[in-house]
């Protein structure tokens, strides 16, 4: 009889003890903002994990697009307590006060550039010996992002842009167009519903073409960039059907305008603006894509076949940082004579679309802009000014169900490794290991620069201005992060335009190979400007930071002004 009692006891223990052999996974309730309705995993993904032997704990949320009951039906446990989890997944960062000790987290952390607003979160994760994986850093062999929402930013952004254009045509020109039947993406239950509304508008445009109210020609939608975001935006344009037509390239667009338009011409023409269509080498040579990516400072804004002068709606989908020329700089605005609206889906404030002065929200997606005064004309409407600007920074959240499914499909293959016991990044797939910012509270080697960058910023902000100046000198403090090598190019611009016979006193930067190449380029330009030469001091320590020093010739008194780059 005794063996039977033992057997029964074991059975009861197995029933009441959660199985953790394959790890327990937590899903956060998003707290980033009222419009964040996405989830890193859908009920379908959860069902697969549960069937595979994982335990999944989902924090309850009334804001999330998937109901708590859907997750429960998939086998998840509905609980706010995530303390049993081996890996906790979110879309955006959790509240600092909720961070669990020694947990493994994965979310978009916005910490890899040492963003000041997220350093308290990073410090808390480190203090509690957590492991942190950032989705943004999960990339393939060619640097392509493997876990992202990009296509859905294009879809939601293009839907919103057509909706705003319809409103502007009505208010500013008294034109009631079929575009008024298109609402922003957040108003539709599914992407299919949204595209059906676009298709209905397109059919109405096919039957009764609508033209620009000023010149009577078709509207032109220019998609800047040809990556995932652009592909999503073009899907919306394609849904217009007979009301729109995508031409082959900017040359074909120019030819259409030269020939003129028949009465049955489509209401909208679309064109994809690629890199070689918007920049050109400064020396007049032929555009080379590889050279442009390697040395963008050698290129300037140049609009091939004057596509910009024909553009009615500019949809900016291209990646940008300060190394690259802008797609729409302030000084070129007067050339966009037909411009009715701009949708900056990259959402870089003051970046590629320089008139994007702030990000917007799904409930107030647009503001209007005065191109002459270079200022916002109306803060929360598509009407007024010269054109509207759309700059929503969480566009995929307007299509939360499909965007979550897309994102989870990309993430799901990595989740079991994240939740493995015991956690060890050395056993993780390479893309996952390379995206690990913290391991058990310590910055991993690829991201150790974050501490140095924070320290350098602190020293720069604490140093009294008087201590940095000398008689007869002008001191310029530059504050940026490792990935903004465009800061170096900004220095080059100063050298080219204003430095004259002045001298670069010292350049302090993080020890990073690509930036060292930029320093060589800086020296080349200095020699060209000054007719002199400088030697580079290698990897010296400057206030605790790795540095490259450009020494000043001691034989000169430098009674003129000096340019001193204090910190990068």
PDB file of C-alpha atoms in Angstrom, residues 215-397:
ATOM      1  CA  UNK A 215      -3.258  73.906 -61.946  1.00  0.00           C
ATOM      2  CA  UNK A 216      -5.774  71.237 -62.948  1.00  0.00           C
ATOM      3  CA  UNK A 217      -3.141  68.472 -63.136  1.00  0.00           C
ATOM      4  CA  UNK A 218      -3.102  65.124 -61.307  1.00  0.00           C
ATOM      5  CA  UNK A 219      -1.864  65.001 -57.744  1.00  0.00           C
ATOM      6  CA  UNK A 220       1.600  63.485 -57.385  1.00  0.00           C
ATOM      7  CA  UNK A 221       2.514  61.344 -54.379  1.00  0.00           C
ATOM      8  CA  UNK A 222       6.283  60.997 -53.970  1.00  0.00           C
ATOM      9  CA  UNK A 223       7.455  58.104 -51.787  1.00  0.00           C
ATOM     10  CA  UNK A 224      10.940  58.955 -50.539  1.00  0.00           C
ATOM     11  CA  UNK A 225      12.798  55.679 -49.957  1.00  0.00           C
ATOM     12  CA  UNK A 226      12.206  52.104 -51.055  1.00  0.00           C
ATOM     13  CA  UNK A 227      12.476  50.060 -47.838  1.00  0.00           C
ATOM     14  CA  UNK A 228       9.832  48.332 -45.726  1.00  0.00           C
ATOM     15  CA  UNK A 229       8.064  51.530 -44.701  1.00  0.00           C
ATOM     16  CA  UNK A 230       7.813  52.625 -48.327  1.00  0.00           C
ATOM     17  CA  UNK A 231       6.495  49.211 -49.377  1.00  0.00           C
ATOM     18  CA  UNK A 232       3.697  49.539 -46.821  1.00  0.00           C
ATOM     19  CA  UNK A 233       2.828  53.058 -47.978  1.00  0.00           C
ATOM     20  CA  UNK A 234       2.757  51.954 -51.614  1.00  0.00           C
ATOM     21  CA  UNK A 235       0.271  49.206 -50.735  1.00  0.00           C
ATOM     22  CA  UNK A 236      -2.181  51.925 -49.733  1.00  0.00           C
ATOM     23  CA  UNK A 237      -1.560  53.803 -52.982  1.00  0.00           C
ATOM     24  CA  UNK A 238      -2.132  50.602 -54.947  1.00  0.00           C
ATOM     25  CA  UNK A 239      -5.467  50.169 -53.162  1.00  0.00           C
ATOM     26  CA  UNK A 240      -6.696  53.325 -54.914  1.00  0.00           C
ATOM     27  CA  UNK A 241      -6.876  51.122 -58.010  1.00  0.00           C
ATOM     28  CA  UNK A 242      -8.000  52.937 -61.154  1.00  0.00           C
ATOM     29  CA  UNK A 243      -7.865  56.278 -59.381  1.00  0.00           C
ATOM     30  CA  UNK A 244      -4.064  56.162 -59.179  1.00  0.00           C
ATOM     31  CA  UNK A 245      -1.062  54.964 -61.141  1.00  0.00           C
ATOM     32  CA  UNK A 246       2.521  54.362 -60.019  1.00  0.00           C
ATOM     33  CA  UNK A 247       5.019  55.427 -62.694  1.00  0.00           C
ATOM     34  CA  UNK A 248       8.346  53.663 -63.212  1.00  0.00           C
ATOM     35  CA  UNK A 249      10.667  56.413 -61.992  1.00  0.00           C
ATOM     36  CA  UNK A 250      11.139  60.171 -61.721  1.00  0.00           C
ATOM     37  CA  UNK A 251      12.109  60.339 -65.396  1.00  0.00           C
ATOM     38  CA  UNK A 252       8.803  58.770 -66.397  1.00  0.00           C
ATOM     39  CA  UNK A 253       6.993  61.252 -64.147  1.00  0.00           C
ATOM     40  CA  UNK A 254       8.705  64.164 -65.906  1.00  0.00           C
ATOM     41  CA  UNK A 255       7.739  62.712 -69.299  1.00  0.00           C
ATOM     42  CA  UNK A 256       4.085  62.478 -68.273  1.00  0.00           C
ATOM     43  CA  UNK A 257       4.054  66.149 -67.296  1.00  0.00           C
ATOM     44  CA  UNK A 258       5.761  67.151 -70.548  1.00  0.00           C
ATOM     45  CA  UNK A 259       3.166  65.312 -72.657  1.00  0.00           C
ATOM     46  CA  UNK A 260       0.232  66.806 -70.783  1.00  0.00           C
ATOM     47  CA  UNK A 261      -2.806  64.976 -69.477  1.00  0.00           C
ATOM     48  CA  UNK A 262      -5.970  63.731 -71.110  1.00  0.00           C
ATOM     49  CA  UNK A 263      -9.344  64.008 -69.405  1.00  0.00           C
ATOM     50  CA  UNK A 264      -9.218  60.336 -68.398  1.00  0.00           C
ATOM     51  CA  UNK A 265      -5.802  60.566 -66.745  1.00  0.00           C
ATOM     52  CA  UNK A 266      -5.754  59.173 -63.172  1.00  0.00           C
ATOM     53  CA  UNK A 267      -6.332  61.540 -60.304  1.00  0.00           C
ATOM     54  CA  UNK A 268      -3.070  60.469 -58.649  1.00  0.00           C
ATOM     55  CA  UNK A 269       0.352  59.636 -59.981  1.00  0.00           C
ATOM     56  CA  UNK A 270       2.862  58.008 -57.647  1.00  0.00           C
ATOM     57  CA  UNK A 271       6.625  57.732 -57.863  1.00  0.00           C
ATOM     58  CA  UNK A 272       9.287  56.120 -55.688  1.00  0.00           C
ATOM     59  CA  UNK A 273      12.156  58.551 -55.070  1.00  0.00           C
ATOM     60  CA  UNK A 274      15.360  56.580 -54.596  1.00  0.00           C
ATOM     61  CA  UNK A 275      18.680  57.797 -53.223  1.00  0.00           C
ATOM     62  CA  UNK A 276      20.079  58.784 -56.600  1.00  0.00           C
ATOM     63  CA  UNK A 277      16.942  60.828 -57.293  1.00  0.00           C
ATOM     64  CA  UNK A 278      17.407  63.127 -54.301  1.00  0.00           C
ATOM     65  CA  UNK A 279      21.186  63.542 -53.886  1.00  0.00           C
ATOM     66  CA  UNK A 280      24.179  63.890 -56.187  1.00  0.00           C
ATOM     67  CA  UNK A 281      27.979  64.004 -55.674  1.00  0.00           C
ATOM     68  CA  UNK A 282      29.272  67.483 -54.955  1.00  0.00           C
ATOM     69  CA  UNK A 283      31.995  67.029 -57.576  1.00  0.00           C
ATOM     70  CA  UNK A 284      29.514  66.370 -60.376  1.00  0.00           C
ATOM     71  CA  UNK A 285      30.391  62.708 -60.839  1.00  0.00           C
ATOM     72  CA  UNK A 286      27.880  59.882 -61.234  1.00  0.00           C
ATOM     73  CA  UNK A 287      25.886  58.769 -58.183  1.00  0.00           C
ATOM     74  CA  UNK A 288      27.246  55.619 -56.556  1.00  0.00           C
ATOM     75  CA  UNK A 289      25.073  53.996 -53.868  1.00  0.00           C
ATOM     76  CA  UNK A 290      27.929  52.265 -52.029  1.00  0.00           C
ATOM     77  CA  UNK A 291      30.011  55.446 -51.981  1.00  0.00           C
ATOM     78  CA  UNK A 292      27.024  57.462 -50.754  1.00  0.00           C
ATOM     79  CA  UNK A 293      26.485  55.134 -47.797  1.00  0.00           C
ATOM     80  CA  UNK A 294      30.187  55.150 -46.947  1.00  0.00           C
ATOM     81  CA  UNK A 295      30.836  58.874 -47.466  1.00  0.00           C
ATOM     82  CA  UNK A 296      27.555  60.768 -47.453  1.00  0.00           C
ATOM     83  CA  UNK A 297      29.291  64.074 -46.699  1.00  0.00           C
ATOM     84  CA  UNK A 298      30.436  64.114 -50.328  1.00  0.00           C
ATOM     85  CA  UNK A 299      26.838  64.389 -51.514  1.00  0.00           C
ATOM     86  CA  UNK A 300      24.360  67.259 -51.590  1.00  0.00           C
ATOM     87  CA  UNK A 301      20.613  67.614 -52.160  1.00  0.00           C
ATOM     88  CA  UNK A 302      19.790  67.349 -55.871  1.00  0.00           C
ATOM     89  CA  UNK A 303      16.318  66.635 -57.236  1.00  0.00           C
ATOM     90  CA  UNK A 304      16.577  64.562 -60.428  1.00  0.00           C
ATOM     91  CA  UNK A 305      14.123  65.509 -63.194  1.00  0.00           C
ATOM     92  CA  UNK A 306      12.573  68.097 -60.879  1.00  0.00           C
ATOM     93  CA  UNK A 307      10.311  65.511 -59.254  1.00  0.00           C
ATOM     94  CA  UNK A 308      10.022  67.779 -56.241  1.00  0.00           C
ATOM     95  CA  UNK A 309       8.386  70.602 -58.199  1.00  0.00           C
ATOM     96  CA  UNK A 310       5.614  68.204 -59.256  1.00  0.00           C
ATOM     97  CA  UNK A 311       5.006  66.704 -55.803  1.00  0.00           C
ATOM     98  CA  UNK A 312       1.629  67.258 -54.130  1.00  0.00           C
ATOM     99  CA  UNK A 313       2.065  64.841 -51.210  1.00  0.00           C
ATOM    100  CA  UNK A 314       5.529  63.862 -49.976  1.00  0.00           C
ATOM    101  CA  UNK A 315       5.613  60.610 -47.999  1.00  0.00           C
ATOM    102  CA  UNK A 316       9.023  60.326 -46.374  1.00  0.00           C
ATOM    103  CA  UNK A 317       9.889  56.684 -45.691  1.00  0.00           C
ATOM    104  CA  UNK A 318      13.686  56.759 -45.778  1.00  0.00           C
ATOM    105  CA  UNK A 319      16.100  56.186 -42.909  1.00  0.00           C
ATOM    106  CA  UNK A 320      17.988  59.350 -41.981  1.00  0.00           C
ATOM    107  CA  UNK A 321      20.606  60.577 -39.574  1.00  0.00           C
ATOM    108  CA  UNK A 322      22.751  63.693 -39.604  1.00  0.00           C
ATOM    109  CA  UNK A 323      25.346  62.175 -41.897  1.00  0.00           C
ATOM    110  CA  UNK A 324      22.934  62.398 -44.809  1.00  0.00           C
ATOM    111  CA  UNK A 325      21.467  65.304 -46.797  1.00  0.00           C
ATOM    112  CA  UNK A 326      17.846  66.111 -45.977  1.00  0.00           C
ATOM    113  CA  UNK A 327      15.013  65.138 -48.306  1.00  0.00           C
ATOM    114  CA  UNK A 328      13.189  68.409 -47.591  1.00  0.00           C
ATOM    115  CA  UNK A 329      15.441  71.118 -46.106  1.00  0.00           C
ATOM    116  CA  UNK A 330      14.049  74.517 -45.255  1.00  0.00           C
ATOM    117  CA  UNK A 331      15.937  76.323 -47.979  1.00  0.00           C
ATOM    118  CA  UNK A 332      14.409  74.156 -50.712  1.00  0.00           C
ATOM    119  CA  UNK A 333      10.784  74.579 -49.617  1.00  0.00           C
ATOM    120  CA  UNK A 334      10.051  77.349 -52.166  1.00  0.00           C
ATOM    121  CA  UNK A 335      10.802  74.863 -54.968  1.00  0.00           C
ATOM    122  CA  UNK A 336       7.981  72.532 -53.843  1.00  0.00           C
ATOM    123  CA  UNK A 337       5.414  74.712 -55.549  1.00  0.00           C
ATOM    124  CA  UNK A 338       2.582  72.121 -55.665  1.00  0.00           C
ATOM    125  CA  UNK A 339       3.069  70.759 -52.151  1.00  0.00           C
ATOM    126  CA  UNK A 340      -0.176  70.163 -50.230  1.00  0.00           C
ATOM    127  CA  UNK A 341       1.112  67.882 -47.482  1.00  0.00           C
ATOM    128  CA  UNK A 342       4.059  66.024 -45.969  1.00  0.00           C
ATOM    129  CA  UNK A 343       3.877  62.744 -44.070  1.00  0.00           C
ATOM    130  CA  UNK A 344       7.183  62.097 -42.309  1.00  0.00           C
ATOM    131  CA  UNK A 345       6.923  58.409 -41.455  1.00  0.00           C
ATOM    132  CA  UNK A 346      10.521  58.351 -40.198  1.00  0.00           C
ATOM    133  CA  UNK A 347       9.459  60.951 -37.634  1.00  0.00           C
ATOM    134  CA  UNK A 348      12.876  62.565 -37.111  1.00  0.00           C
ATOM    135  CA  UNK A 349      12.194  65.959 -35.559  1.00  0.00           C
ATOM    136  CA  UNK A 350      14.124  68.606 -37.477  1.00  0.00           C
ATOM    137  CA  UNK A 351      15.642  65.815 -39.561  1.00  0.00           C
ATOM    138  CA  UNK A 352      15.170  64.738 -43.159  1.00  0.00           C
ATOM    139  CA  UNK A 353      11.960  66.769 -43.265  1.00  0.00           C
ATOM    140  CA  UNK A 354      13.225  69.870 -41.541  1.00  0.00           C
ATOM    141  CA  UNK A 355       9.754  71.340 -41.043  1.00  0.00           C
ATOM    142  CA  UNK A 356       8.824  68.472 -38.710  1.00  0.00           C
ATOM    143  CA  UNK A 357       9.153  70.557 -35.560  1.00  0.00           C
ATOM    144  CA  UNK A 358       7.501  68.081 -33.200  1.00  0.00           C
ATOM    145  CA  UNK A 359       5.907  64.669 -33.226  1.00  0.00           C
ATOM    146  CA  UNK A 360       2.133  64.367 -33.313  1.00  0.00           C
ATOM    147  CA  UNK A 361      -0.392  61.922 -31.875  1.00  0.00           C
ATOM    148  CA  UNK A 362      -3.074  59.735 -33.503  1.00  0.00           C
ATOM    149  CA  UNK A 363      -5.889  61.983 -32.242  1.00  0.00           C
ATOM    150  CA  UNK A 364      -4.196  65.166 -33.573  1.00  0.00           C
ATOM    151  CA  UNK A 365      -1.999  63.799 -36.369  1.00  0.00           C
ATOM    152  CA  UNK A 366      -1.295  67.001 -38.324  1.00  0.00           C
ATOM    153  CA  UNK A 367      -0.338  70.618 -38.081  1.00  0.00           C
ATOM    154  CA  UNK A 368      -0.097  73.149 -40.896  1.00  0.00           C
ATOM    155  CA  UNK A 369       3.118  74.913 -41.833  1.00  0.00           C
ATOM    156  CA  UNK A 370       4.018  78.363 -43.144  1.00  0.00           C
ATOM    157  CA  UNK A 371       6.907  77.826 -45.571  1.00  0.00           C
ATOM    158  CA  UNK A 372       7.820  81.524 -45.763  1.00  0.00           C
ATOM    159  CA  UNK A 373       8.019  82.110 -42.019  1.00  0.00           C
ATOM    160  CA  UNK A 374       9.290  78.550 -41.389  1.00  0.00           C
ATOM    161  CA  UNK A 375       6.913  78.106 -38.520  1.00  0.00           C
ATOM    162  CA  UNK A 376       3.780  76.209 -37.529  1.00  0.00           C
ATOM    163  CA  UNK A 377       0.681  77.994 -38.827  1.00  0.00           C
ATOM    164  CA  UNK A 378      -1.986  75.937 -37.051  1.00  0.00           C
ATOM    165  CA  UNK A 379      -0.964  73.500 -34.312  1.00  0.00           C
ATOM    166  CA  UNK A 380      -3.562  70.769 -34.648  1.00  0.00           C
ATOM    167  CA  UNK A 381      -5.202  70.778 -38.080  1.00  0.00           C
ATOM    168  CA  UNK A 382      -4.385  70.004 -41.718  1.00  0.00           C
ATOM    169  CA  UNK A 383      -5.764  73.374 -42.826  1.00  0.00           C
ATOM    170  CA  UNK A 384      -4.042  76.756 -42.821  1.00  0.00           C
ATOM    171  CA  UNK A 385      -0.484  77.651 -43.807  1.00  0.00           C
ATOM    172  CA  UNK A 386       1.010  76.336 -47.034  1.00  0.00           C
ATOM    173  CA  UNK A 387       0.784  72.579 -46.402  1.00  0.00           C
ATOM    174  CA  UNK A 388       0.126  70.079 -43.633  1.00  0.00           C
ATOM    175  CA  UNK A 389       2.718  67.996 -41.775  1.00  0.00           C
ATOM    176  CA  UNK A 390       1.905  64.555 -40.363  1.00  0.00           C
ATOM    177  CA  UNK A 391       4.401  63.256 -37.795  1.00  0.00           C
ATOM    178  CA  UNK A 392       2.776  60.534 -35.664  1.00  0.00           C
ATOM    179  CA  UNK A 393       5.557  58.654 -33.861  1.00  0.00           C
ATOM    180  CA  UNK A 394       3.634  55.431 -33.096  1.00  0.00           C
ATOM    181  CA  UNK A 395       1.994  54.802 -36.467  1.00  0.00           C
ATOM    182  CA  UNK A 396       1.955  50.968 -36.215  1.00  0.00           C
ATOM    183  CA  UNK A 397      -0.171  51.313 -33.074  1.00  0.00           C
TER     184      UNK A 397
END
